[in-house]
Amino acid sequence: MEPKTVLVVEDNELNMKLVRDLLRFADYAVIEAWDAETGLELAQIHQPDLILMDIQLPGMDGLTATQHIRRDADLKHTPVVALSSYAMNGDKQKALDAGCTGYLTKPIKTRSFIQDLVSIIGTQPSDN
Ligand code: MN
């Protein structure tokens, strides 16, 4: 049973570590990108099953990156879940407008993170 692959695009070290640990504990394989440009490159190379996209990134922001993903023939159906601070009013609608599948707020809720993700993408990590 091969774990599903998740690409995490996140520039904050603590958030990256937390998300990585939670995903690995749930048997996902994790690919990490610290900016959107690298994320797009790694998405094309690895064709992940899911992309977790921080919205606020150095250089290209996560919403612009998501728009690129939605225009990419190989990636347009890949679920993209946005990560952002709930303090950013209106972010959820902007994320959905940019083509994100769903939206999770930071700080990340450790106990429910995987279940929240699964609810958004509508599948279990072990459904292979
Ligand atoms: Mn960020």
PDB file of C-alpha atoms and ligand atoms in Angstrom:
ATOM      1  CA  MET A   1       0.000   0.000   0.000  1.00  0.00           C
ATOM      2  CA  GLU A   2       1.714   3.113  -1.225  1.00  0.00           C
ATOM      3  CA  PRO A   3       1.144   6.285   0.758  1.00  0.00           C
ATOM      4  CA  LYS A   4      -0.399   9.160  -1.090  1.00  0.00           C
ATOM      5  CA  THR A   5       1.894  11.998  -1.917  1.00  0.00           C
ATOM      6  CA  VAL A   6       1.294  15.501  -0.639  1.00  0.00           C
ATOM      7  CA  LEU A   7       3.219  18.540  -1.828  1.00  0.00           C
ATOM      8  CA  VAL A   8       3.438  21.153   0.921  1.00  0.00           C
ATOM      9  CA  VAL A   9       4.213  24.712  -0.180  1.00  0.00           C
ATOM     10  CA  GLU A  10       4.957  26.660   2.990  1.00  0.00           C
ATOM     11  CA  ASP A  11       7.643  29.204   3.840  1.00  0.00           C
ATOM     12  CA  ASN A  12       7.240  29.106   7.620  1.00  0.00           C
ATOM     13  CA  GLU A  13       9.598  26.599   9.178  1.00  0.00           C
ATOM     14  CA  LEU A  14       7.410  25.751  12.178  1.00  0.00           C
ATOM     15  CA  ASN A  15       4.291  25.285  10.068  1.00  0.00           C
ATOM     16  CA  MET A  16       6.221  23.143   7.597  1.00  0.00           C
ATOM     17  CA  LYS A  17       7.507  20.940  10.412  1.00  0.00           C
ATOM     18  CA  LEU A  18       4.062  20.564  11.949  1.00  0.00           C
ATOM     19  CA  VAL A  19       2.349  19.733   8.649  1.00  0.00           C
ATOM     20  CA  ARG A  20       5.155  17.353   7.678  1.00  0.00           C
ATOM     21  CA  ASP A  21       4.917  15.490  10.978  1.00  0.00           C
ATOM     22  CA  LEU A  22       1.128  15.229  10.860  1.00  0.00           C
ATOM     23  CA  LEU A  23       1.127  13.996   7.264  1.00  0.00           C
ATOM     24  CA  ARG A  24       3.910  11.475   7.802  1.00  0.00           C
ATOM     25  CA  PHE A  25       2.206  10.131  10.903  1.00  0.00           C
ATOM     26  CA  ALA A  26      -0.854   9.514   8.714  1.00  0.00           C
ATOM     27  CA  ASP A  27       1.315   7.649   6.137  1.00  0.00           C
ATOM     28  CA  TYR A  28       1.419  10.317   3.494  1.00  0.00           C
ATOM     29  CA  ALA A  29       4.621  10.865   1.556  1.00  0.00           C
ATOM     30  CA  VAL A  30       5.595  14.529   1.848  1.00  0.00           C
ATOM     31  CA  ILE A  31       7.310  16.721  -0.720  1.00  0.00           C
ATOM     32  CA  GLU A  32       8.347  20.165   0.513  1.00  0.00           C
ATOM     33  CA  ALA A  33       8.627  23.461  -1.303  1.00  0.00           C
ATOM     34  CA  TRP A  34       9.464  26.718   0.451  1.00  0.00           C
ATOM     35  CA  ASP A  35       8.186  29.013  -2.289  1.00  0.00           C
ATOM     36  CA  ALA A  36       5.545  28.897  -5.024  1.00  0.00           C
ATOM     37  CA  GLU A  37       7.983  28.740  -7.917  1.00  0.00           C
ATOM     38  CA  THR A  38       9.649  25.629  -6.493  1.00  0.00           C
ATOM     39  CA  GLY A  39       6.219  24.235  -5.652  1.00  0.00           C
ATOM     40  CA  LEU A  40       5.060  24.500  -9.249  1.00  0.00           C
ATOM     41  CA  GLU A  41       8.239  22.831 -10.470  1.00  0.00           C
ATOM     42  CA  LEU A  42       7.946  19.960  -7.970  1.00  0.00           C
ATOM     43  CA  ALA A  43       4.239  19.558  -8.729  1.00  0.00           C
ATOM     44  CA  GLN A  44       5.032  19.046 -12.396  1.00  0.00           C
ATOM     45  CA  ILE A  45       7.810  16.573 -11.627  1.00  0.00           C
ATOM     46  CA  HIS A  46       6.052  14.506  -8.944  1.00  0.00           C
ATOM     47  CA  GLN A  47       2.358  14.875  -9.812  1.00  0.00           C
ATOM     48  CA  PRO A  48       1.295  14.769  -6.135  1.00  0.00           C
ATOM     49  CA  ASP A  49      -2.148  13.548  -5.062  1.00  0.00           C
ATOM     50  CA  LEU A  50      -2.734  16.722  -3.070  1.00  0.00           C
ATOM     51  CA  ILE A  51      -1.153  20.146  -2.738  1.00  0.00           C
ATOM     52  CA  LEU A  52      -1.211  22.129   0.494  1.00  0.00           C
ATOM     53  CA  MET A  53      -0.650  25.753  -0.422  1.00  0.00           C
ATOM     54  CA  ASP A  54       0.247  28.536   1.953  1.00  0.00           C
ATOM     55  CA  ILE A  55      -1.230  31.756   0.629  1.00  0.00           C
ATOM     56  CA  GLN A  56       1.407  34.181   1.858  1.00  0.00           C
ATOM     57  CA  LEU A  57       4.734  33.228   0.301  1.00  0.00           C
ATOM     58  CA  PRO A  58       7.860  35.118  -0.746  1.00  0.00           C
ATOM     59  CA  GLY A  59       7.753  35.954  -4.452  1.00  0.00           C
ATOM     60  CA  MET A  60       4.693  34.461  -6.120  1.00  0.00           C
ATOM     61  CA  ASP A  61       1.773  34.075  -3.685  1.00  0.00           C
ATOM     62  CA  GLY A  62      -0.144  30.848  -3.199  1.00  0.00           C
ATOM     63  CA  LEU A  63      -3.275  32.016  -4.981  1.00  0.00           C
ATOM     64  CA  THR A  64      -1.350  32.932  -8.123  1.00  0.00           C
ATOM     65  CA  ALA A  65       0.393  29.571  -7.938  1.00  0.00           C
ATOM     66  CA  THR A  66      -2.999  27.857  -7.656  1.00  0.00           C
ATOM     67  CA  GLN A  67      -4.196  29.690 -10.764  1.00  0.00           C
ATOM     68  CA  HIS A  68      -1.153  28.329 -12.607  1.00  0.00           C
ATOM     69  CA  ILE A  69      -1.958  24.831 -11.381  1.00  0.00           C
ATOM     70  CA  ARG A  70      -5.548  25.129 -12.623  1.00  0.00           C
ATOM     71  CA  ARG A  71      -4.271  26.080 -16.077  1.00  0.00           C
ATOM     72  CA  ASP A  72      -1.789  23.179 -16.213  1.00  0.00           C
ATOM     73  CA  ALA A  73      -3.066  20.232 -18.248  1.00  0.00           C
ATOM     74  CA  ASP A  74      -1.437  17.679 -15.935  1.00  0.00           C
ATOM     75  CA  LEU A  75      -2.316  19.352 -12.643  1.00  0.00           C
ATOM     76  CA  LYS A  76      -5.696  20.988 -13.171  1.00  0.00           C
ATOM     77  CA  HIS A  77      -7.572  18.201 -11.346  1.00  0.00           C
ATOM     78  CA  THR A  78      -5.106  17.976  -8.435  1.00  0.00           C
ATOM     79  CA  PRO A  79      -6.763  19.114  -5.192  1.00  0.00           C
ATOM     80  CA  VAL A  80      -5.212  22.271  -3.765  1.00  0.00           C
ATOM     81  CA  VAL A  81      -5.980  23.094  -0.136  1.00  0.00           C
ATOM     82  CA  ALA A  82      -5.061  26.631   0.890  1.00  0.00           C
ATOM     83  CA  LEU A  83      -3.477  27.357   4.259  1.00  0.00           C
ATOM     84  CA  SER A  84      -3.829  30.812   5.688  1.00  0.00           C
ATOM     85  CA  SER A  85      -4.378  32.795   8.821  1.00  0.00           C
ATOM     86  CA  TYR A  86      -8.011  33.271   9.788  1.00  0.00           C
ATOM     87  CA  ALA A  87      -7.098  36.875  10.502  1.00  0.00           C
ATOM     88  CA  MET A  88      -6.942  37.468   6.772  1.00  0.00           C
ATOM     89  CA  ASN A  89     -10.522  38.470   6.108  1.00  0.00           C
ATOM     90  CA  GLY A  90     -11.923  37.332   2.773  1.00  0.00           C
ATOM     91  CA  ASP A  91      -9.113  34.851   2.163  1.00  0.00           C
ATOM     92  CA  LYS A  92     -11.427  31.876   1.943  1.00  0.00           C
ATOM     93  CA  GLN A  93     -13.451  33.294  -0.936  1.00  0.00           C
ATOM     94  CA  LYS A  94     -10.277  34.460  -2.683  1.00  0.00           C
ATOM     95  CA  ALA A  95      -8.832  30.974  -2.319  1.00  0.00           C
ATOM     96  CA  LEU A  96     -11.929  29.340  -3.799  1.00  0.00           C
ATOM     97  CA  ASP A  97     -12.026  31.923  -6.591  1.00  0.00           C
ATOM     98  CA  ALA A  98      -8.387  31.123  -7.416  1.00  0.00           C
ATOM     99  CA  GLY A  99      -9.319  27.454  -7.837  1.00  0.00           C
ATOM    100  CA  CYS A 100      -8.493  26.014  -4.432  1.00  0.00           C
ATOM    101  CA  THR A 101     -10.462  22.897  -3.502  1.00  0.00           C
ATOM    102  CA  GLY A 102     -10.754  24.024   0.101  1.00  0.00           C
ATOM    103  CA  TYR A 103      -9.252  26.098   2.833  1.00  0.00           C
ATOM    104  CA  LEU A 104      -7.710  25.446   6.233  1.00  0.00           C
ATOM    105  CA  THR A 105      -6.872  28.139   8.741  1.00  0.00           C
ATOM    106  CA  LYS A 106      -3.657  28.649  10.663  1.00  0.00           C
ATOM    107  CA  PRO A 107      -2.726  28.078  13.375  1.00  0.00           C
ATOM    108  CA  ILE A 108      -3.140  24.475  12.300  1.00  0.00           C
ATOM    109  CA  LYS A 109      -5.451  22.423  14.496  1.00  0.00           C
ATOM    110  CA  THR A 110      -3.187  19.490  15.236  1.00  0.00           C
ATOM    111  CA  ARG A 111      -5.888  17.104  16.426  1.00  0.00           C
ATOM    112  CA  SER A 112      -8.242  17.550  13.502  1.00  0.00           C
ATOM    113  CA  PHE A 113      -5.854  18.483  10.687  1.00  0.00           C
ATOM    114  CA  ILE A 114      -5.833  15.142   8.860  1.00  0.00           C
ATOM    115  CA  GLN A 115      -9.579  14.658   9.252  1.00  0.00           C
ATOM    116  CA  ASP A 116     -10.176  18.198   8.037  1.00  0.00           C
ATOM    117  CA  LEU A 117      -8.018  17.509   4.997  1.00  0.00           C
ATOM    118  CA  VAL A 118      -9.745  14.228   4.303  1.00  0.00           C
ATOM    119  CA  SER A 119     -13.117  15.939   4.528  1.00  0.00           C
ATOM    120  CA  ILE A 120     -12.027  18.482   1.943  1.00  0.00           C
ATOM    121  CA  ILE A 121     -10.584  16.030  -0.538  1.00  0.00           C
ATOM    122  CA  GLY A 122     -13.218  13.393   0.199  1.00  0.00           C
ATOM    123  CA  THR A 123     -10.896  10.432   0.509  1.00  0.00           C
ATOM    124  CA  GLN A 124      -8.907   8.526   3.099  1.00  0.00           C
ATOM    125  CA  PRO A 125      -5.106   8.428   3.027  1.00  0.00           C
ATOM    126  CA  SER A 126      -5.163   4.639   2.919  1.00  0.00           C
ATOM    127  CA  ASP A 127      -7.632   4.361   0.004  1.00  0.00           C
ATOM    128  CA  ASN A 128      -5.188   2.961  -2.522  1.00  0.00           C
TER     129      ASN A 128
HETATM  130 MN    MN B   1       3.706  32.028   4.535  1.00  0.00          MN
END
